[in-house]
Coordinates of C-alpha atoms in Angstrom, one line a residue:
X1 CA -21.8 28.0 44.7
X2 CA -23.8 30.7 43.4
X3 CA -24.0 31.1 39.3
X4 CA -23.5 27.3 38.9
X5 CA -25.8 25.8 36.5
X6 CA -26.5 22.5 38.2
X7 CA -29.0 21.3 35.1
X8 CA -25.6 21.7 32.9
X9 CA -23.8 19.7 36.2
X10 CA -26.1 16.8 35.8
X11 CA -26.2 16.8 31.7
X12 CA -22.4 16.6 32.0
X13 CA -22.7 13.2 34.2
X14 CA -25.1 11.9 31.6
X15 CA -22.9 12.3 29.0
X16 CA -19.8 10.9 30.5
X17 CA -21.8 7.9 31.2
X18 CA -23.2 7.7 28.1
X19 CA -20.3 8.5 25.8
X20 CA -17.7 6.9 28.3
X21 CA -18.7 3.7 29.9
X22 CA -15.9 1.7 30.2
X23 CA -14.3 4.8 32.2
X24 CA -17.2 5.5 34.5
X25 CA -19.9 2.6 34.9
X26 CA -18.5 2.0 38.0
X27 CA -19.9 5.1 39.5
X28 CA -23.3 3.6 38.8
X29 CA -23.2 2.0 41.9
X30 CA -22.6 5.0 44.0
X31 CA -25.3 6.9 42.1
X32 CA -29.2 6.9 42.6
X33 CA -32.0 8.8 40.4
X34 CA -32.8 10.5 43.4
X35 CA -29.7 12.8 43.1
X36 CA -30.8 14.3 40.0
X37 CA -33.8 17.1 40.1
X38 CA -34.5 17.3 36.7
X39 CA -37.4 14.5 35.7
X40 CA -35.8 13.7 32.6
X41 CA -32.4 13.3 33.8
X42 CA -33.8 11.1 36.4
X43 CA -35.2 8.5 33.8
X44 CA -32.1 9.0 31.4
X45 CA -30.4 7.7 34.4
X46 CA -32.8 5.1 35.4
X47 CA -32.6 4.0 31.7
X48 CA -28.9 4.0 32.2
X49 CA -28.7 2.1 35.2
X50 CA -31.4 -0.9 33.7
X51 CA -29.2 -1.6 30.5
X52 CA -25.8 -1.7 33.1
X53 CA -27.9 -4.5 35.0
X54 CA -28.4 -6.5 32.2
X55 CA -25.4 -6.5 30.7
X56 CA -22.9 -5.1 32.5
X57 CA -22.2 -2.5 30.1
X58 CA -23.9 0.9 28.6
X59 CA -25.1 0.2 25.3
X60 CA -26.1 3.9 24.2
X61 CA -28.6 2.3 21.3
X62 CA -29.9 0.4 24.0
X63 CA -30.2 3.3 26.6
X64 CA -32.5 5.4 23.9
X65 CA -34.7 2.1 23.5
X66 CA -35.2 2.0 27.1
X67 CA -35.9 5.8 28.0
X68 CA -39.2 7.2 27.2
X69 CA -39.9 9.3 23.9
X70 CA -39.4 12.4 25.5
X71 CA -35.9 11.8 27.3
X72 CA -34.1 10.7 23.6
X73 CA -33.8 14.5 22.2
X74 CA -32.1 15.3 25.9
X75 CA -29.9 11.5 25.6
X76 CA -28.3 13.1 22.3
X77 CA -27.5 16.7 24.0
X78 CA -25.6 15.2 27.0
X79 CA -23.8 13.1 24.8
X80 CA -22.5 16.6 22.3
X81 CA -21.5 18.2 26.1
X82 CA -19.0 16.0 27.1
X83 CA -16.2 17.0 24.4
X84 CA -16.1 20.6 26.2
X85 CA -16.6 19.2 29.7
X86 CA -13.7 19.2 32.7
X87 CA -13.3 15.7 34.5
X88 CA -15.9 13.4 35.4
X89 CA -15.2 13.4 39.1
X90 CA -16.0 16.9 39.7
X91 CA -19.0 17.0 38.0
X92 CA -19.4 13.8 39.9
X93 CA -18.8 15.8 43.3
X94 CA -21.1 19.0 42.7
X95 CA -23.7 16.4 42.3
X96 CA -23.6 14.6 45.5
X97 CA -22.6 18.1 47.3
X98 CA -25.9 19.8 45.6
X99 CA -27.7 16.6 46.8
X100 CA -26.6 16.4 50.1
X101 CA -27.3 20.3 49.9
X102 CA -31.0 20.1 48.9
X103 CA -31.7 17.1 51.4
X104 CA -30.3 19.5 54.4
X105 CA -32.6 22.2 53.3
X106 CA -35.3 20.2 53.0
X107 CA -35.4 18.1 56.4
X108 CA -34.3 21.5 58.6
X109 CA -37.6 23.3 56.9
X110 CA -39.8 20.1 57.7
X111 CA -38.8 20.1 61.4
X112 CA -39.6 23.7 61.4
X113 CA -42.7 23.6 60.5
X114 CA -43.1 21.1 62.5
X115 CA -41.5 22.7 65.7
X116 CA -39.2 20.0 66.5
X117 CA -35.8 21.7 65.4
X118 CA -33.6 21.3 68.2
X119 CA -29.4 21.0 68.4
X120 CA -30.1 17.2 68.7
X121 CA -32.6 17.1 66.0
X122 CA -29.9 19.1 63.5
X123 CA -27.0 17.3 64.5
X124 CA -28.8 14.0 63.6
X125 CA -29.8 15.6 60.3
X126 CA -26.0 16.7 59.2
X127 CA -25.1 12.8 60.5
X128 CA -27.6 10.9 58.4
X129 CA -26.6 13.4 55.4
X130 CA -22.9 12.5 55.5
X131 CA -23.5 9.2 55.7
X132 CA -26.0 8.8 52.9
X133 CA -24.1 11.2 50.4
X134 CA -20.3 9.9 51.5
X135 CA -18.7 8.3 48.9
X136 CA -16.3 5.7 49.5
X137 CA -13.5 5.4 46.6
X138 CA -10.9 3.6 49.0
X139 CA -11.7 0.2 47.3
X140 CA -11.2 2.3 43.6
X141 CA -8.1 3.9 44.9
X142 CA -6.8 0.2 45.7
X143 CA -7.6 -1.1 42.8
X144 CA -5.8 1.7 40.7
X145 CA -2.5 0.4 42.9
X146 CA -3.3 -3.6 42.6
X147 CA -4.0 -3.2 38.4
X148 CA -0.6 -1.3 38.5
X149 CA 1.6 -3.9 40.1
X150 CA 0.4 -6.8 38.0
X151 CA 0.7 -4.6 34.6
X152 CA 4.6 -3.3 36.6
X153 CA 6.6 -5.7 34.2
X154 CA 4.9 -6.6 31.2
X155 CA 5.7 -4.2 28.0
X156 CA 4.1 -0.6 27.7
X157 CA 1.6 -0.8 24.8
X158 CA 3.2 2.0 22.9
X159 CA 3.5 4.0 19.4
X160 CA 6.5 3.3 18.1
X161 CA 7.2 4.8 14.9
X162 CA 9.8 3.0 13.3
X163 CA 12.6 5.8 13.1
X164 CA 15.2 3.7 15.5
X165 CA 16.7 6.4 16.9
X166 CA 13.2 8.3 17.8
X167 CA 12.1 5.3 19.4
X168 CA 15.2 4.7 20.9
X169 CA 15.4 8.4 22.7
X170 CA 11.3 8.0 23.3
X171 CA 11.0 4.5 24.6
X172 CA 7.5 4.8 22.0
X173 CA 5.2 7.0 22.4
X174 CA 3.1 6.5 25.5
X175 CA -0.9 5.8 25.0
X176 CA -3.2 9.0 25.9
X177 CA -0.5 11.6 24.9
X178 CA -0.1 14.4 22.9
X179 CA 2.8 15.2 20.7
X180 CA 3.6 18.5 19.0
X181 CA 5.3 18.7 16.1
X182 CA 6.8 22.0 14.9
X183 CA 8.3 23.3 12.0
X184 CA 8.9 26.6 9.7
X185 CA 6.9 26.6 6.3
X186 CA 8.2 24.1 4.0
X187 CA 10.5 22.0 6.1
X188 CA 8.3 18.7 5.9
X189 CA 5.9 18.4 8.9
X190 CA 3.1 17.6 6.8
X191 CA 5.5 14.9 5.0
X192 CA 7.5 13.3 8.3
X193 CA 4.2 13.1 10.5
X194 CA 2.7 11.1 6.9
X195 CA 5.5 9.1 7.0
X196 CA 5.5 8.0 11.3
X197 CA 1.1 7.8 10.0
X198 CA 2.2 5.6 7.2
X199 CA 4.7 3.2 9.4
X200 CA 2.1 2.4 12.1
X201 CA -0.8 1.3 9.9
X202 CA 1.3 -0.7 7.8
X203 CA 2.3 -2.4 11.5
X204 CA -1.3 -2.3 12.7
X205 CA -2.3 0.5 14.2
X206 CA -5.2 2.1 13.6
X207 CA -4.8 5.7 12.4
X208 CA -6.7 8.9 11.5
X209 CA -5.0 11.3 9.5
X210 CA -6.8 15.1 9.5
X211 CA -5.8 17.3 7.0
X212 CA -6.9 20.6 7.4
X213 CA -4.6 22.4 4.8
X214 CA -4.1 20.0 2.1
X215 CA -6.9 17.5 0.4
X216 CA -6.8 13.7 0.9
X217 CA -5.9 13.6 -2.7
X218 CA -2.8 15.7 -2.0
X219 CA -1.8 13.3 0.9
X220 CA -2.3 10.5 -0.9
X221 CA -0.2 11.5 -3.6
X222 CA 2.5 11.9 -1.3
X223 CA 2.2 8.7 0.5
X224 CA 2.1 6.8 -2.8
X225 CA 5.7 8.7 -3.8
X226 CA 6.9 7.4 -0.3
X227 CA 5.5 3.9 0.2
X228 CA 6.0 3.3 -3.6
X229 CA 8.8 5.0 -4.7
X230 CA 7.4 6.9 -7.5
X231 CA 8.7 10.1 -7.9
X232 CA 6.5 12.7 -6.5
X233 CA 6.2 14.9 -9.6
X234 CA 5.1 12.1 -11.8
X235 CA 1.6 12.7 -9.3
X236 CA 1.4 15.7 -11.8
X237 CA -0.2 13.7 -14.6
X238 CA 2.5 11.4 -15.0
X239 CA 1.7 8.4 -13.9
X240 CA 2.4 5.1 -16.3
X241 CA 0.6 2.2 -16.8
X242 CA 3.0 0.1 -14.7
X243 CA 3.2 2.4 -11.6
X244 CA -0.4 2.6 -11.5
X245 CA -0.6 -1.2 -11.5
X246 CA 1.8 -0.7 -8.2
X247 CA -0.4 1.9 -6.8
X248 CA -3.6 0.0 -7.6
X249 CA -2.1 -3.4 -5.2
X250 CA -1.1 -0.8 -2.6
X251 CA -4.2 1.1 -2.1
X252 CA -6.5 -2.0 -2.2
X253 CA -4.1 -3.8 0.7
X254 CA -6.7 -4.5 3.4
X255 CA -4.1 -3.5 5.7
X256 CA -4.2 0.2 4.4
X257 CA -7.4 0.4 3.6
X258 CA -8.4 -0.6 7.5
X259 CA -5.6 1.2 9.2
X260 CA -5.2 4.1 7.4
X261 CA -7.9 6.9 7.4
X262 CA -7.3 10.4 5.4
X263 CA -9.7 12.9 6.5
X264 CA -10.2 16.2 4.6
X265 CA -13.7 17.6 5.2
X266 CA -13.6 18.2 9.0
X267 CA -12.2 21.4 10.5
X268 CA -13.2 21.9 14.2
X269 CA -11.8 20.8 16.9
X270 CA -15.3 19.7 18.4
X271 CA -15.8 17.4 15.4
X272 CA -12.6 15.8 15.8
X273 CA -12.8 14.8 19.3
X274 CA -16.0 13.7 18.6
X275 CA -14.7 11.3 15.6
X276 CA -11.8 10.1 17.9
X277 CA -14.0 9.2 20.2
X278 CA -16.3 6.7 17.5
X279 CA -13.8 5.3 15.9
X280 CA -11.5 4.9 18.6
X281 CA -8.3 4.8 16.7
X282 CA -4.6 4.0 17.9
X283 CA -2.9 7.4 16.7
X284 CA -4.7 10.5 15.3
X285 CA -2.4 12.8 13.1
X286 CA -4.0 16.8 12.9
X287 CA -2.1 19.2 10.6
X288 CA -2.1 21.9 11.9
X289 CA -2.8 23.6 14.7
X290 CA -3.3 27.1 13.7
X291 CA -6.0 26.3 11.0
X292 CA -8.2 24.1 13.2
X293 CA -11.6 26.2 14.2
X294 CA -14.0 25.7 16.9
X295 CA -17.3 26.9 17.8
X296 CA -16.6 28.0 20.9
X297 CA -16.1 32.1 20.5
X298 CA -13.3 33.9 22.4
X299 CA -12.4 37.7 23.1
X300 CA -9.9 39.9 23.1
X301 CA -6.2 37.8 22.4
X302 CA -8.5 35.5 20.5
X303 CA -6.8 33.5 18.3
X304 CA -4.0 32.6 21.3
X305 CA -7.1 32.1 23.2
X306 CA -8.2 29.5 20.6
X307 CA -5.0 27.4 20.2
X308 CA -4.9 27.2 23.9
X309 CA -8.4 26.3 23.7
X310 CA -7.6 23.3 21.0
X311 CA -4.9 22.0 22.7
X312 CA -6.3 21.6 26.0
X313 CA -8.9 19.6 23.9
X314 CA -7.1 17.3 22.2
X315 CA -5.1 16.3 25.2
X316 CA -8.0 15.7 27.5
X317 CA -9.5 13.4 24.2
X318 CA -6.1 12.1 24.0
X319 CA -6.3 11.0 28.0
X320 CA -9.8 9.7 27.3
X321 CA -9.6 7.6 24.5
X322 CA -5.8 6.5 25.4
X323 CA -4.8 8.0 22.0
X324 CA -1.7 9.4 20.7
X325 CA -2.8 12.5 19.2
X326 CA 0.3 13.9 16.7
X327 CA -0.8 17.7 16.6
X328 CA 1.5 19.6 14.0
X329 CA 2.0 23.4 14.5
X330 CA 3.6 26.2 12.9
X331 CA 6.6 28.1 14.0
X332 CA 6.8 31.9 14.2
X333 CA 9.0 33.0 11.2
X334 CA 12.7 34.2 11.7
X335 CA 14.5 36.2 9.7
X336 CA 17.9 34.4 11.5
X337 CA 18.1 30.8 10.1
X338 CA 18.7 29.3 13.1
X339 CA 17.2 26.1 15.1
X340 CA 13.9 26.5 16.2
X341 CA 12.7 26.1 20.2
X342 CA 9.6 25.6 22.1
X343 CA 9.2 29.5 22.4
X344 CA 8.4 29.5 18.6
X345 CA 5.5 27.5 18.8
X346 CA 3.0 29.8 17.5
X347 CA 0.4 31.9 18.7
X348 CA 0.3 29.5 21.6
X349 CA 2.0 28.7 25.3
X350 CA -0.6 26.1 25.3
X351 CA 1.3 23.9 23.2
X352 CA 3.8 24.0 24.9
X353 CA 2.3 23.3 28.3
X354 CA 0.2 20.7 26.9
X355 CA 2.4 18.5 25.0
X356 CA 4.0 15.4 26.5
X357 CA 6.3 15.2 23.9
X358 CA 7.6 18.1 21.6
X359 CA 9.7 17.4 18.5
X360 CA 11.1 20.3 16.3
X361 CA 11.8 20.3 12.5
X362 CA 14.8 22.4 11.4
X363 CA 15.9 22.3 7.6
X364 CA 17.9 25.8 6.7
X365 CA 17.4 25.2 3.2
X366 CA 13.8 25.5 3.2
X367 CA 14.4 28.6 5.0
X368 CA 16.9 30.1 2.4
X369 CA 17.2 28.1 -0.8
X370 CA 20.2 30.8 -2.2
X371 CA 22.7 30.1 1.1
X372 CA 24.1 27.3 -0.3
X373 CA 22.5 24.9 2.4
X374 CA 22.0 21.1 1.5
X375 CA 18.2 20.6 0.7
X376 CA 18.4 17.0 2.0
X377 CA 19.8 18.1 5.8
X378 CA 17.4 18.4 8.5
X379 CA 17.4 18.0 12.4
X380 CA 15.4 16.5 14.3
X381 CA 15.3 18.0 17.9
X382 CA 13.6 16.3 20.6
X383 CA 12.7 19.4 23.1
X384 CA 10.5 17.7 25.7
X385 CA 10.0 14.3 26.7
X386 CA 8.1 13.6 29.7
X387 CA 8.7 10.5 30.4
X388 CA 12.6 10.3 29.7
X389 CA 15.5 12.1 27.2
X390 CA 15.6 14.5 25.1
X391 CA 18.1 14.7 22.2
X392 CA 19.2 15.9 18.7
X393 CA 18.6 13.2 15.9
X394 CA 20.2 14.1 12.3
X395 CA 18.1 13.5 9.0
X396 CA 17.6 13.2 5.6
X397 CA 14.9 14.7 3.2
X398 CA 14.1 13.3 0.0
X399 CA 12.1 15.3 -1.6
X400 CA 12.2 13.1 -4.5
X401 CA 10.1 10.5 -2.6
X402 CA 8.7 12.5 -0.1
X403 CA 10.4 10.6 2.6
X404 CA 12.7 11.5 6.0
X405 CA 15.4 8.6 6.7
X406 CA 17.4 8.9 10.1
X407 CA 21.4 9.4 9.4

C-alpha cells in the first residue's frame, strides 16, 4: 500500500479506543503492543490495555494517569482524529496486515543472512504469520445475531416526536439516524424542528439544539411564544409582569433546563461531532446546513464539496453515538411556487444520499405573500423513509405562537 501513512493508521486505533470504548474494547483482546511501531503508541496502548484490566472499561482520565509524561500530548491528538476517521475495522485491518507485513520481512531477511532460507523454511514462515495475525470475529459475528433475537420483540427505543401523524407514517425515528429537513426561506424549519426539539425534552430526551443562524436568545424567544403561548411579538419589548412570571416557572423547570440545550457559539462541523460525542445527547437539532464550516479545505466545486463533506459527518457521528441528528437545509429558490423535492436540497447530493429520513416544508405563502395563499397552510411531505412509508401530512402555522399543529 504505497503512500499510506501507517503512524496516522495506528493514531486512528488509539483514538477510537480512547474516544469509543464501549464500541471497541473488545478488540483489546485481539490486539498486542507489539503491532504498533511507534514507542509511544506502544505505551498509549499498554496504558490502554492496564486500565481495561482493572476495570473493564477505558477510563480516558485514567489512561493519561497511567501513560508516561511524554505519551499525554500524543493521547489528546488521537483522540481530535477520530471525528474525521473512516470505520474502526479497517483501520483495525491495515494494522494487523502492516504487522503481519513487517514480521514476514523481517524473519525472511534473518534466514538469509543466516543461509537457511529454503521453500520449507518460507512456507513455515507465511504459516506461523497467518496464524499469529488471524483474527477470529466468528464468536463477534454470533453475538451480533444472538443480541438481535433477544432484543427481536421488545419496543425500538425511538424519537418520537409527538406530531401523531409523523410518528404514525415514521414508526419514530430510529436511534443513529440522520434526518433532513428542507424548506424555502421563511417557511418555518427553524420553528417546526424547535417545536419536535421542544416536545422531546419536555418527554425526556436529551437534546442539543445548534443554531448557527439565529442567537440562543432568538430561539428562546420563540420557544417561549410556543410552549407559553405568548404572542411572539410581545418578545419585542413587550413582555408584562405576569407573562414573565410564566416564563420565569418555565425556564427554571428542571426538566428544561436538563433536557434542553441551545447552542449558539459553535460553527464547525468538527466541534459539533466532537460535542455530541461528550455529552452524548438523545437528538441533536443543526440549523442549517449550508452555514456550518469546517476546517477541512476543499478545491474546485468547494462548497458542494463541503456539504457533502458535513453530511457524511454527521451521519457517521449519528451511527456512533446512536443519535438522531435533525440536520435542517435550505432549498434552492424557485421562481414557480410549487412543492419542493429532494432534487432541491441545496448545493448538495450528499444530503440526499445521506439522510435516512427526508422531510420537506412547503408553505406557498411564504413564497408569495400577494397570491392570495393562506399564511397558516403548509405540507408536510415525507420524501424518504428508510425504514417504511412515505406520505403527505397537511399543517398548520401559527405564526402567532410560533407553532405547527397537524390538520
Amino acid at each position: 500500500m504505497a503512500g499510506f501513512d501507517y503512524y496516522l493508521n495506528e493514531q486512528m486505533i488509539l483514538g477510537c479506543l480512547i474516544m469509543f470504548p464501549q464500541r471497541y474494547a473488545d478488540k483489546l483482546s485481539v490486539l498486542s503492543a507489539d503491532l504498533f511501531d511507534d514507542e509511544i503508541h506502544k505505551e498509549i496502548f499498554i496504558s490502554l490495555a492496564k486500565v481495561y484490566r482493572a476495570s473493564k472499561t477505558i477510563d480516558t482520565a485514567l489512561v493519561v494517569a497511567n501513560a508516561p509524561t511524554d505519551c499525554r500530548e500524543e493521547i489528546i491528538n488521537c483522540s481530535q482524529l477520530v471525528f474525521n476517521t473512516t470505520p474502526f475495522d479497517e483501520h483495525f485491518k491495515i494494522l494487523v496486515e502492516s504487522a503481519e507485513k513487517s514480521y514476514l520481512n523481517e524473519q525472511c531477511q534473518l534466514a538469509i543472512l543466516e543461509n537457511s532460507l529454503t521453500h520449507k523454511k518460507l512456507a513455515q514462515i507465511a504459516d506461523f504469520a497467518a496464524q499469529a495475525f488471524s483474527v477470529d470475529e466468528t464468536k463477534d459475528r454470533k453475538s451480533i445475531y444472538s443480541e438481535y433475537i433477544t432484543q427481536l420483540n421488545k419496543p425500538r427505543d425511538v424519537m418520537f416526536t409527538y406530531y401523531p401523524k409523523l410518528d404514525g407514517t415514521t414508526r419514530g425515528l430510529q436511534r443513529g439516524t440522520l434526518s433532513i429537513i428542507g424548506a424555502r426561506p421563511s417557511v418555518g424549519k427553524t420553528t417546526f424542528a424547535l417545536n419536535i426539539a421542544s416536545n422531546l425534552a419536555l418527554h425526556d430526551k436529551k437534546v442539543m439544539f445548534f443554531t448557527l443562524e439565529m442567537t440562543a436568545k432568538m430561539i428562546i424567544d420563540k420557544l417561549l411564544s410556543a410552549e407559553c403561548k405568548i404572542p411572539y411579538s410581545c418578545f419585542n419589548g413587550k413582555i408584562g409582569e405576569k407573562d414573565r412570571v410564566v416564563i420565569s416557572n418555565f425556564l427554571n423547570n428542571e426538566v428544561v433546563q436538563n433536557n434542553l440545550e441551545i447552542i449558539d457559539d459553535i460553527a464547525t462541523v468538527e466541534a459539533i461531532c466532537s460535542n455530541i460525542t461528550s455529552r452524548k445527547p438523545d437528538v441533536v437539532v443543526i440549523d442549517y446546513a449550508q452555514i456550518i464550516q469546517t476546517m477541512k479545505k476543499f478545491s474546485g466545486d468547494g462548497k458542494r464539496a463541503q456539504i457533502d463533506y458535513i453530511s457524511a459527518e454527521l451521519k457517521s457521528i449519528a451511527k456512533r453515538t446512536q443519535c438522531c441528528v435533525i440536520l435542517l437545509s435550505q432549498l434552492k429558490r424557485s421562481d414557480k411556487i410549487k412543492p419542493p423535492t429532494m432534487a432541491d436540497l441545496k448545493e448538495s447530493g450528499g444530503l440526499e444520499q445521506d439522510g435516512d429520513y427526508i422531510l420537506m416544508l412547503y408553505r406557498p405563502y411564504a413564497q408569495d405573500k400577494s397570491a392570495g395563499y393562506n399564511p397558516e397552510e403548509t405540507t408536510l411531505m415525507i420524501e424518504k423513509n428508510k425504514f417504511g412509508e412515505t406520505g403527505i401530512i397537511k399543517m398548520n402555522f401559527n405564526g402567532r405562537y410560533q407553532t405547527f399543529a397537524e390538520c
